[in-house]
GROMACS .gro file of C-alpha atoms in nm:
model
  476
    1MET     CA    1  15.916  10.444   9.782
    2MET     CA    2  15.858  10.113   9.961
    3GLU     CA    3  15.814  10.297  10.291
    4ASN     CA    4  15.565  10.537  10.133
    5ASN     CA    5  15.363  10.244   9.989
    6THR     CA    6  15.354  10.080  10.331
    7GLN     CA    7  15.233  10.400  10.492
    8LEU     CA    8  14.968  10.442  10.223
    9LYS     CA    9  14.843  10.088  10.273
   10GLU     CA   10  14.831  10.141  10.649
   11MET     CA   11  14.633  10.465  10.603
   12ILE     CA   12  14.384  10.290  10.374
   13ARG     CA   13  14.353   9.999  10.617
   14SER     CA   14  14.291  10.241  10.904
   15MET     CA   15  14.026  10.430  10.704
   16VAL     CA   16  13.845  10.108  10.611
   17ILE     CA   17  13.841   9.998  10.976
   18ASP     CA   18  13.702  10.337  11.080
   19VAL     CA   19  13.424  10.316  10.817
   20LEU     CA   20  13.330   9.962  10.916
   21GLN     CA   21  13.322  10.054  11.284
   22GLY     CA   22  13.110  10.360  11.206
   23GLN     CA   23  12.860  10.148  11.015
   24LYS     CA   24  12.847   9.902  11.299
   25GLN     CA   25  12.770  10.178  11.549
   26GLU     CA   26  12.516  10.349  11.324
   27THR     CA   27  12.298  10.040  11.276
   28ALA     CA   28  12.265   9.806  11.566
   29SER     CA   29  12.104   9.575  11.314
   30SER     CA   30  12.439   9.448  11.185
   31GLN     CA   31  12.435   9.171  11.447
   32PRO     CA   32  12.119   8.960  11.479
   33VAL     CA   33  11.947   8.928  11.815
   34LYS     CA   34  11.922   8.589  11.979
   35GLN     CA   35  11.649   8.383  11.813
   36VAL     CA   36  11.427   8.257  12.093
   37SER     CA   37  11.145   8.101  11.893
   38HIS     CA   38  11.115   7.723  11.900
   39GLY     CA   39  11.147   7.483  11.609
   40GLN     CA   40  11.235   7.574  11.254
   41GLU     CA   41  10.995   7.867  11.206
   42PRO     CA   42  11.152   8.206  11.282
   43GLY     CA   43  10.913   8.441  11.460
   44VAL     CA   44  10.674   8.163  11.563
   45PHE     CA   45  10.636   8.107  11.938
   46ASP     CA   46  10.446   7.888  12.180
   47THR     CA   47  10.336   8.160  12.426
   48VAL     CA   48  10.214   8.517  12.400
   49ASP     CA   49  10.462   8.652  12.655
   50GLU     CA   50  10.761   8.489  12.488
   51ALA     CA   51  10.661   8.625  12.148
   52ILE     CA   52  10.598   8.980  12.269
   53ARG     CA   53  10.923   8.992  12.470
   54ALA     CA   54  11.116   8.888  12.159
   55ALA     CA   55  10.932   9.150  11.951
   56LYS     CA   56  11.005   9.421  12.206
   57GLU     CA   57  11.376   9.341  12.202
   58ALA     CA   58  11.378   9.352  11.823
   59GLN     CA   59  11.185   9.681  11.812
   60LEU     CA   60  11.427   9.856  12.047
   61ARG     CA   61  11.704   9.783  11.800
   62PHE     CA   62  11.490   9.864  11.498
   63GLU     CA   63  11.389  10.210  11.622
   64ASP     CA   64  11.757  10.308  11.629
   65CYS     CA   65  11.793  10.229  11.259
   66THR     CA   66  11.773  10.494  10.990
   67LEU     CA   67  11.472  10.561  10.768
   68ALA     CA   68  11.681  10.424  10.484
   69THR     CA   69  11.699  10.095  10.674
   70ARG     CA   70  11.320  10.083  10.703
   71GLU     CA   71  11.289  10.158  10.331
   72LYS     CA   72  11.526   9.871  10.255
   73VAL     CA   73  11.325   9.628  10.466
   74ILE     CA   74  11.001   9.723  10.287
   75ALA     CA   75  11.162   9.704   9.943
   76ASP     CA   76  11.299   9.359  10.025
   77ILE     CA   77  10.958   9.241  10.150
   78ARG     CA   78  10.792   9.356   9.827
   79ALA     CA   79  11.060   9.184   9.617
   80ALA     CA   80  11.047   8.860   9.815
   81MET     CA   81  10.667   8.833   9.819
   82ARG     CA   82  10.604   8.909   9.452
   83PRO     CA   83  10.713   8.567   9.320
   84ARG     CA   84  10.502   8.405   9.593
   85VAL     CA   85  10.171   8.570   9.502
   86GLN     CA   86  10.021   8.280   9.306
   87GLU     CA   87  10.119   8.026   9.571
   88LEU     CA   88   9.988   8.242   9.857
   89ALA     CA   89   9.656   8.287   9.675
   90GLN     CA   90   9.625   7.913   9.617
   91LYS     CA   91   9.712   7.825   9.977
   92THR     CA   92   9.462   8.082  10.110
   93VAL     CA   93   9.175   7.930   9.915
   94GLU     CA   94   9.279   7.578  10.011
   95GLU     CA   95   9.294   7.654  10.383
   96THR     CA   96   9.002   7.894  10.424
   97GLY     CA   97   8.773   7.755  10.155
   98MET     CA   98   8.680   8.112  10.060
   99GLY     CA   99   8.724   8.323   9.749
  100ARG     CA  100   8.882   8.272   9.409
  101VAL     CA  101   9.253   8.221   9.343
  102ALA     CA  102   9.264   8.466   9.051
  103ASP     CA  103   9.097   8.738   9.257
  104LYS     CA  104   9.333   8.685   9.550
  105VAL     CA  105   9.625   8.726   9.309
  106LEU     CA  106   9.482   9.066   9.214
  107LYS     CA  107   9.447   9.167   9.580
  108LEU     CA  108   9.797   9.052   9.675
  109ASN     CA  109   9.956   9.237   9.384
  110LEU     CA  110   9.758   9.546   9.480
  111THR     CA  111   9.892   9.516   9.835
  112LEU     CA  112  10.252   9.493   9.717
  113ASP     CA  113  10.216   9.773   9.464
  114LYS     CA  114  10.015  10.036   9.652
  115THR     CA  115  10.063   9.997  10.028
  116PRO     CA  116  10.256  10.312  10.131
  117GLY     CA  117  10.579  10.291  10.331
  118VAL     CA  118  10.810  10.545  10.491
  119GLU     CA  119  10.700  10.816  10.247
  120ASP     CA  120  10.368  10.826  10.434
  121LEU     CA  121  10.535  10.966  10.748
  122VAL     CA  122  10.488  11.335  10.671
  123THR     CA  123  10.669  11.594  10.887
  124GLU     CA  124  10.494  11.918  10.983
  125CYS     CA  125  10.670  12.237  11.092
  126GLU     CA  126  10.569  12.579  11.229
  127THR     CA  127  10.805  12.875  11.261
  128GLY     CA  128  10.764  13.227  11.397
  129ASP     CA  129  10.915  13.491  11.622
  130ASN     CA  130  10.939  13.243  11.908
  131GLY     CA  131  11.130  12.976  11.719
  132MET     CA  132  11.023  12.650  11.562
  133THR     CA  133  10.786  12.365  11.645
  134LEU     CA  134  10.828  12.033  11.471
  135TYR     CA  135  10.566  11.758  11.451
  136GLU     CA  136  10.698  11.413  11.363
  137LEU     CA  137  10.567  11.059  11.363
  138SER     CA  138  10.746  10.796  11.569
  139ALA     CA  139  10.699  10.432  11.663
  140TYR     CA  140  10.452  10.304  11.920
  141GLY     CA  141  10.668  10.000  11.998
  142VAL     CA  142  10.503   9.658  11.972
  143ILE     CA  143  10.169   9.656  11.791
  144GLY     CA  144   9.916   9.380  11.855
  145ALA     CA  145   9.741   9.316  11.523
  146ILE     CA  146   9.442   9.085  11.476
  147THR     CA  147   9.387   8.958  11.121
  148PRO     CA  148   9.082   8.794  10.957
  149SER     CA  149   9.039   8.472  10.762
  150THR     CA  150   8.875   8.657  10.472
  151ASN     CA  151   9.190   8.845  10.364
  152PRO     CA  152   9.466   8.684  10.574
  153ALA     CA  153   9.774   8.721  10.352
  154GLU     CA  154   9.674   9.063  10.217
  155THR     CA  155   9.609   9.206  10.565
  156LEU     CA  156   9.926   9.057  10.711
  157ILE     CA  157  10.152   9.191  10.433
  158CYS     CA  158   9.975   9.530  10.419
  159ASN     CA  159   9.996   9.578  10.796
  160SER     CA  160  10.358   9.462  10.804
  161ILE     CA  161  10.463   9.723  10.548
  162GLY     CA  162  10.281  10.011  10.720
  163MET     CA  163  10.375   9.916  11.075
  164LEU     CA  164  10.741   9.852  10.996
  165ALA     CA  165  10.755  10.181  10.805
  166ALA     CA  166  10.652  10.353  11.129
  167GLY     CA  167  10.930  10.174  11.319
  168ASN     CA  168  10.724   9.918  11.508
  169ALA     CA  169  10.743   9.546  11.573
  170ILE     CA  170  10.424   9.340  11.531
  171PHE     CA  171  10.258   9.054  11.715
  172PHE     CA  172  10.003   8.903  11.476
  173SER     CA  173   9.707   8.733  11.639
  174VAL     CA  174   9.581   8.554  11.331
  175HIS     CA  175   9.246   8.392  11.265
  176PRO     CA  176   9.255   8.018  11.348
  177GLY     CA  177   9.087   7.953  11.013
  178ALA     CA  178   9.400   8.078  10.834
  179LYS     CA  179   9.665   7.983  11.089
  180ASN     CA  180   9.884   7.765  10.867
  181LEU     CA  181   9.918   8.019  10.588
  182SER     CA  182   9.965   8.304  10.837
  183ARG     CA  183  10.229   8.119  11.039
  184GLU     CA  184  10.421   8.034  10.723
  185LEU     CA  185  10.399   8.393  10.604
  186VAL     CA  186  10.521   8.536  10.936
  187SER     CA  187  10.813   8.294  10.932
  188GLU     CA  188  10.905   8.388  10.576
  189LEU     CA  189  10.880   8.761  10.643
  190ASN     CA  190  11.112   8.714  10.942
  191GLN     CA  191  11.368   8.545  10.723
  192VAL     CA  192  11.345   8.827  10.467
  193ILE     CA  193  11.396   9.092  10.738
  194ALA     CA  194  11.684   8.904  10.903
  195LYS     CA  195  11.859   8.868  10.570
  196SER     CA  196  11.791   9.233  10.486
  197ILE     CA  197  11.905   9.406  10.808
  198GLY     CA  198  12.001   9.134  11.056
  199ILE     CA  199  11.713   9.178  11.303
  200GLU     CA  200  11.494   8.880  11.389
  201ASN     CA  201  11.149   8.875  11.552
  202LEU     CA  202  11.025   9.210  11.425
  203ILE     CA  203  10.715   9.014  11.320
  204VAL     CA  204  10.593   8.738  11.552
  205THR     CA  205  10.295   8.508  11.595
  206LEU     CA  206  10.187   8.195  11.780
  207ARG     CA  207  10.209   7.837  11.665
  208GLU     CA  208   9.849   7.778  11.775
  209PRO     CA  209   9.633   8.094  11.783
  210SER     CA  210   9.318   8.107  11.993
  211ILE     CA  211   9.062   8.348  12.133
  212GLU     CA  212   9.232   8.321  12.472
  213SER     CA  213   9.574   8.411  12.331
  214ALA     CA  214   9.423   8.712  12.150
  215GLN     CA  215   9.272   8.830  12.479
  216GLU     CA  216   9.607   8.781  12.654
  217MET     CA  217   9.781   8.984  12.385
  218MET     CA  218   9.533   9.271  12.422
  219LEU     CA  219   9.620   9.306  12.791
  220HIS     CA  220   9.996   9.251  12.765
  221PRO     CA  221  10.185   9.550  12.914
  222ASP     CA  222  10.440   9.558  12.632
  223VAL     CA  223  10.176   9.601  12.359
  224SER     CA  224  10.127   9.973  12.298
  225LEU     CA  225   9.870   9.976  12.018
  226LEU     CA  226   9.597   9.734  11.906
  227VAL     CA  227   9.499   9.712  11.539
  228VAL     CA  228   9.194   9.493  11.491
  229THR     CA  229   9.071   9.383  11.149
  230GLY     CA  230   8.764   9.172  11.223
  231GLY     CA  231   8.404   9.160  11.334
  232PRO     CA  232   8.229   9.394  11.578
  233GLY     CA  233   8.273   9.154  11.871
  234VAL     CA  234   8.652   9.151  11.866
  235VAL     CA  235   8.665   9.528  11.804
  236LYS     CA  236   8.443   9.587  12.107
  237GLN     CA  237   8.663   9.366  12.322
  238ALA     CA  238   8.976   9.552  12.209
  239LEU     CA  239   8.816   9.886  12.295
  240GLN     CA  240   8.768   9.761  12.651
  241SER     CA  241   9.141   9.688  12.690
  242GLY     CA  242   9.229  10.041  12.798
  243LYS     CA  243   9.482  10.072  12.514
  244LYS     CA  244   9.483  10.283  12.199
  245VAL     CA  245   9.281  10.088  11.940
  246ILE     CA  246   9.248  10.112  11.563
  247GLY     CA  247   8.937   9.908  11.487
  248ALA     CA  248   8.821   9.790  11.144
  249GLY     CA  249   8.467   9.666  11.187
  250ALA     CA  250   8.177   9.542  10.979
  251GLY     CA  251   8.023   9.706  10.674
  252ASN     CA  252   7.713   9.658  10.459
  253PRO     CA  253   7.777   9.880  10.154
  254PRO     CA  254   7.483   9.973   9.931
  255ALA     CA  255   7.515  10.075   9.565
  256PHE     CA  256   7.263  10.338   9.450
  257VAL     CA  257   7.182  10.371   9.078
  258ASP     CA  258   6.963  10.661   8.967
  259GLU     CA  259   6.794  10.730   8.632
  260THR     CA  260   7.075  10.955   8.505
  261ALA     CA  261   7.346  10.687   8.529
  262ASP     CA  262   7.523  10.512   8.245
  263ILE     CA  263   7.329  10.191   8.309
  264LYS     CA  264   7.552   9.956   8.114
  265LYS     CA  265   7.866  10.080   8.292
  266ALA     CA  266   7.691  10.082   8.628
  267ALA     CA  267   7.591   9.717   8.583
  268GLN     CA  268   7.945   9.617   8.487
  269ASP     CA  269   8.100   9.808   8.777
  270ILE     CA  270   7.861   9.665   9.035
  271VAL     CA  271   7.917   9.308   8.918
  272LEU     CA  272   8.293   9.355   8.915
  273GLY     CA  273   8.296   9.502   9.265
  274ALA     CA  274   8.041   9.272   9.428
  275SER     CA  275   8.182   8.951   9.280
  276LEU     CA  276   8.551   9.015   9.354
  277ASP     CA  277   8.672   8.723   9.566
  278ASN     CA  278   8.311   8.612   9.608
  279ASN     CA  279   8.209   8.926   9.799
  280ILE     CA  280   8.423   8.867  10.111
  281LEU     CA  281   8.576   9.214  10.091
  282CYS     CA  282   8.415   9.444  10.349
  283ILE     CA  283   8.401   9.726  10.092
  284ALA     CA  284   8.217   9.517   9.829
  285GLU     CA  285   7.863   9.608   9.720
  286LYS     CA  286   7.621   9.413   9.942
  287SER     CA  287   7.299   9.544   9.789
  288VAL     CA  288   7.174   9.751   9.493
  289VAL     CA  289   6.918  10.028   9.529
  290ALA     CA  290   6.779  10.122   9.186
  291MET     CA  291   6.530  10.377   9.059
  292ARG     CA  292   6.220  10.206   8.923
  293GLN     CA  293   6.244  10.342   8.568
  294ILE     CA  294   6.591  10.196   8.508
  295GLU     CA  295   6.577   9.884   8.725
  296PRO     CA  296   6.472   9.640   8.446
  297GLN     CA  297   6.754   9.758   8.219
  298LEU     CA  298   7.005   9.744   8.505
  299VAL     CA  299   6.911   9.386   8.592
  300GLN     CA  300   6.924   9.286   8.224
  301GLU     CA  301   7.273   9.433   8.187
  302MET     CA  302   7.391   9.260   8.506
  303VAL     CA  303   7.276   8.925   8.366
  304LYS     CA  304   7.474   8.996   8.047
  305VAL     CA  305   7.798   9.035   8.240
  306GLY     CA  306   7.784   8.717   8.444
  307CYS     CA  307   7.494   8.717   8.690
  308VAL     CA  308   7.224   8.457   8.746
  309LEU     CA  309   6.885   8.614   8.810
  310VAL     CA  310   6.676   8.413   9.058
  311ASP     CA  311   6.318   8.537   9.025
  312ASN     CA  312   6.117   8.243   9.158
  313GLN     CA  313   6.005   8.309   9.515
  314GLN     CA  314   6.042   7.944   9.615
  315ASP     CA  315   6.401   7.945   9.488
  316ILE     CA  316   6.472   8.268   9.676
  317GLN     CA  317   6.335   8.117   9.997
  318ARG     CA  318   6.552   7.806   9.948
  319LEU     CA  319   6.855   8.036   9.920
  320VAL     CA  320   6.756   8.211  10.242
  321ASP     CA  321   6.701   7.883  10.427
  322LEU     CA  322   7.036   7.757  10.302
  323THR     CA  323   7.255   8.058  10.373
  324VAL     CA  324   7.096   8.236  10.673
  325LEU     CA  325   7.099   8.065  11.012
  326PRO     CA  326   6.800   8.086  11.249
  327ASN     CA  327   6.988   8.341  11.462
  328GLY     CA  328   7.008   8.577  11.164
  329THR     CA  329   7.376   8.529  11.082
  330PRO     CA  330   7.531   8.398  10.759
  331ASN     CA  331   7.590   8.025  10.731
  332LYS     CA  332   7.971   8.005  10.737
  333GLN     CA  333   7.953   7.697  10.517
  334PHE     CA  334   7.874   7.927  10.224
  335VAL     CA  335   8.071   8.242  10.312
  336GLY     CA  336   8.307   8.323  10.025
  337LYS     CA  337   8.196   8.027   9.815
  338ASN     CA  338   8.147   8.045   9.439
  339ALA     CA  339   7.795   8.126   9.320
  340SER     CA  340   7.783   7.783   9.152
  341VAL     CA  341   7.837   7.608   9.488
  342ILE     CA  342   7.545   7.795   9.644
  343LEU     CA  343   7.318   7.738   9.345
  344ASP     CA  344   7.400   7.366   9.338
  345ALA     CA  345   7.321   7.333   9.708
  346ALA     CA  346   6.987   7.511   9.652
  347HIS     CA  347   6.913   7.297   9.343
  348ILE     CA  348   6.877   7.602   9.121
  349PRO     CA  349   6.982   7.552   8.754
  350TYR     CA  350   7.238   7.782   8.586
  351ASN     CA  351   7.481   7.794   8.297
  352GLY     CA  352   7.859   7.827   8.303
  353ASP     CA  353   8.044   7.971   8.605
  354PRO     CA  354   7.834   8.268   8.720
  355ARG     CA  355   8.009   8.540   8.917
  356LEU     CA  356   7.703   8.658   9.108
  357ILE     CA  357   7.348   8.564   9.210
  358ILE     CA  358   7.103   8.854   9.187
  359LEU     CA  359   6.742   8.870   9.302
  360ARG     CA  360   6.474   9.130   9.364
  361THR     CA  361   6.389   9.185   9.731
  362PRO     CA  362   6.223   9.438   9.962
  363LYS     CA  363   6.451   9.664  10.164
  364ASP     CA  364   6.410   9.461  10.484
  365HIS     CA  365   6.493   9.124  10.329
  366PRO     CA  366   6.763   8.917  10.510
  367PHE     CA  367   6.995   8.936  10.210
  368ALA     CA  368   6.970   9.316  10.221
  369VAL     CA  369   7.017   9.383  10.593
  370ILE     CA  370   7.272   9.107  10.675
  371GLU     CA  371   7.636   9.135  10.564
  372MET     CA  372   7.635   8.796  10.391
  373LEU     CA  373   7.992   8.790  10.250
  374MET     CA  374   7.863   8.572   9.964
  375PRO     CA  375   7.809   8.636   9.591
  376ILE     CA  376   7.438   8.704   9.652
  377LEU     CA  377   7.321   9.055   9.565
  378PRO     CA  378   6.968   9.183   9.634
  379VAL     CA  379   6.820   9.452   9.409
  380ILE     CA  380   6.576   9.694   9.577
  381THR     CA  381   6.351   9.927   9.377
  382VAL     CA  382   6.270  10.286   9.483
  383ASP     CA  383   6.060  10.564   9.330
  384SER     CA  384   6.270  10.873   9.408
  385PHE     CA  385   6.617  10.988   9.497
  386ASP     CA  386   6.513  11.079   9.850
  387GLU     CA  387   6.361  10.734   9.905
  388GLY     CA  388   6.672  10.569   9.763
  389LEU     CA  389   6.903  10.771   9.986
  390ASN     CA  390   6.699  10.681  10.294
  391VAL     CA  391   6.706  10.312  10.201
  392CYS     CA  392   7.084  10.328  10.157
  393LEU     CA  393   7.120  10.493  10.499
  394MET     CA  394   6.905  10.220  10.654
  395LEU     CA  395   7.102   9.940  10.489
  396GLU     CA  396   7.441  10.087  10.578
  397ALA     CA  397   7.312  10.114  10.936
  398GLY     CA  398   7.549  10.388  11.050
  399LEU     CA  399   7.858  10.168  11.015
  400HIS     CA  400   8.030  10.451  10.820
  401HIS     CA  401   8.216  10.198  10.609
  402THR     CA  402   8.156  10.212  10.232
  403ALA     CA  403   7.891  10.317   9.981
  404THR     CA  404   7.882  10.363   9.604
  405MET     CA  405   7.661  10.563   9.370
  406HIS     CA  406   7.611  10.566   8.993
  407SER     CA  407   7.472  10.895   8.865
  408LEU     CA  408   7.553  11.186   8.634
  409ASN     CA  409   7.382  11.430   8.871
  410MET     CA  410   7.663  11.600   9.063
  411GLU     CA  411   7.430  11.750   9.321
  412ARG     CA  412   7.292  11.405   9.410
  413LEU     CA  413   7.640  11.251   9.421
  414ASN     CA  414   7.751  11.522   9.660
  415GLN     CA  415   7.439  11.495   9.875
  416MET     CA  416   7.471  11.119   9.913
  417ALA     CA  417   7.841  11.147  10.000
  418ARG     CA  418   7.758  11.401  10.272
  419LYS     CA  419   7.467  11.204  10.416
  420MET     CA  420   7.628  10.859  10.415
  421LYS     CA  421   7.939  10.976  10.605
  422THR     CA  422   8.123  10.658  10.501
  423SER     CA  423   8.498  10.608  10.517
  424ILE     CA  424   8.494  10.520  10.146
  425PHE     CA  425   8.251  10.662   9.892
  426VAL     CA  426   8.292  10.563   9.526
  427LYS     CA  427   8.121  10.753   9.247
  428ASN     CA  428   8.058  10.582   8.912
  429GLY     CA  429   8.296  10.293   8.966
  430PRO     CA  430   8.331   9.951   9.129
  431SER     CA  431   8.368   9.950   9.507
  432TYR     CA  432   8.729   9.834   9.489
  433ALA     CA  433   8.827  10.166   9.330
  434GLY     CA  434   8.811  10.287   9.691
  435LEU     CA  435   9.112  10.062   9.764
  436GLY     CA  436   9.314  10.211   9.479
  437PHE     CA  437   9.236   9.924   9.238
  438SER     CA  438   9.130  10.091   8.912
  439GLY     CA  439   9.117  10.407   9.119
  440GLU     CA  440   9.362  10.663   9.254
  441GLY     CA  441   9.516  10.651   9.598
  442THR     CA  442   9.694  10.400   9.816
  443THR     CA  443   9.558  10.067   9.933
  444THR     CA  444   9.482   9.913  10.271
  445PHE     CA  445   9.302   9.609  10.406
  446THR     CA  446   9.242   9.764  10.748
  447ILE     CA  447   8.964  10.022  10.716
  448ALA     CA  448   8.909  10.166  11.062
  449THR     CA  449   8.548  10.278  11.073
  450PRO     CA  450   8.452  10.240  11.443
  451THR     CA  451   8.758  10.435  11.561
  452GLY     CA  452   8.763  10.684  11.273
  453GLU     CA  453   9.105  10.643  11.111
  454SER     CA  454   8.940  10.527  10.786
  455THR     CA  455   9.184  10.385  10.529
  456THR     CA  456   9.489  10.320  10.743
  457SER     CA  457   9.854  10.364  10.644
  458ALA     CA  458  10.194  10.402  10.810
  459ARG     CA  459  10.106  10.738  10.968
  460CYS     CA  460   9.815  10.575  11.155
  461PHE     CA  461  10.059  10.334  11.320
  462ALA     CA  462  10.281  10.613  11.457
  463ARG     CA  463  10.261  10.856  11.748
  464ARG     CA  464  10.243  11.227  11.660
  465ARG     CA  465  10.505  11.405  11.870
  466ARG     CA  466  10.580  11.775  11.914
  467CYS     CA  467  10.932  11.915  11.953
  468CYS     CA  468  10.992  12.287  12.020
  469LEU     CA  469  11.301  12.504  11.966
  470THR     CA  470  11.248  12.844  12.130
  471THR     CA  471  11.513  13.038  11.939
  472GLY     CA  472  11.628  13.051  11.580
  473PHE     CA  473  11.527  12.872  11.262
  474ASN     CA  474  11.302  13.152  11.145
  475ILE     CA  475  11.446  13.328  10.839
  476ARG     CA  476  11.140  13.525  10.728
   0.00000   0.00000   0.00000
């Protein structure tokens, strides 16, 4: 009996060793790679080349991991970031000076809840007399991602989830105006990933970001894909790199309200969308185009739900002089600031804490044609649907980004959607419904309008590959 027990124990020991060795071979992630970043911040480097080389080494190990491993990483990121939402929102406002803490909390929670992961990597298959062809999505390698100061934490977390789901590593070239928050976030995400699967440097960044380092990253031979969330200048530069580019550029979304709309709801929706985080979202309503017969009621309802109406022409001109620079660009001093800050600076009286400044303007007014990224919303009056549609097309300027319409006329809703050709078109709701907030669908903070991918997700950050089997696997 003793001998049998010894043999049994030896068999169990041998089986356990075999299982452990099998696990070790299956996931190269069981042993962490050498951490080559400097200082106490994992994933943070002093040079572009050093950071990208570390990311490439990490990605080669990550691409050998199972889809279940990727799912675990993403689940652990969501779990680790959720308790940090309030702090991240607060730190973003403190460093950038833009937006509202409560609104950033909403955006961060939306990012964690509705950014798709591995489930977005849909497999396609064709079968017939000649066998089977499989289409699958695989990693690019190291992605060079440029993030803005307007939505730094949201974009960084959203891109990390989608890009890791596709099997990539990421070099984040962050906006210098949000470098401290972004560096801290990259470091924390690295620690979460290392603890989760034992791979370090899947997400990297620089200690001191700059325009020069972003340009160096764009041309680095080990960067396979560029994902740019920023202004038209940086998108244009990325497109000249010779690499595959996903570019999220500028937008100037109009909101059209016709005479058939539920005016009270339209007013509430427009104010909610345009005032979210002080209008720094690229999808937010930047102007209102209203039919003449309902415009007075619409303005009245907007005032009821938190707007200040500025109707004195001298006050309007003071706002223009304050917020628009001589070269026709927004004054960065007021981008993303509360309406009260702008009104105080213009010496315009108000009550309470208004969410939005509204004013009546012609269609060619600076506030209408410039993407201000401030809680200032011009209201433009038109006499017909056709005129209103043409004004919306002029204001949106072919950017193909976002537009909204409030109407109960289905034919008009359909016609405007067809003519605008925007990546996001929202009917009878606030603009942020197009990001899945109070609307259906997934969320993203990289909306690729110049390059056509629209609302990006994991499948956009993966190569589509074709694999053919010339015999079998057809049972029809």
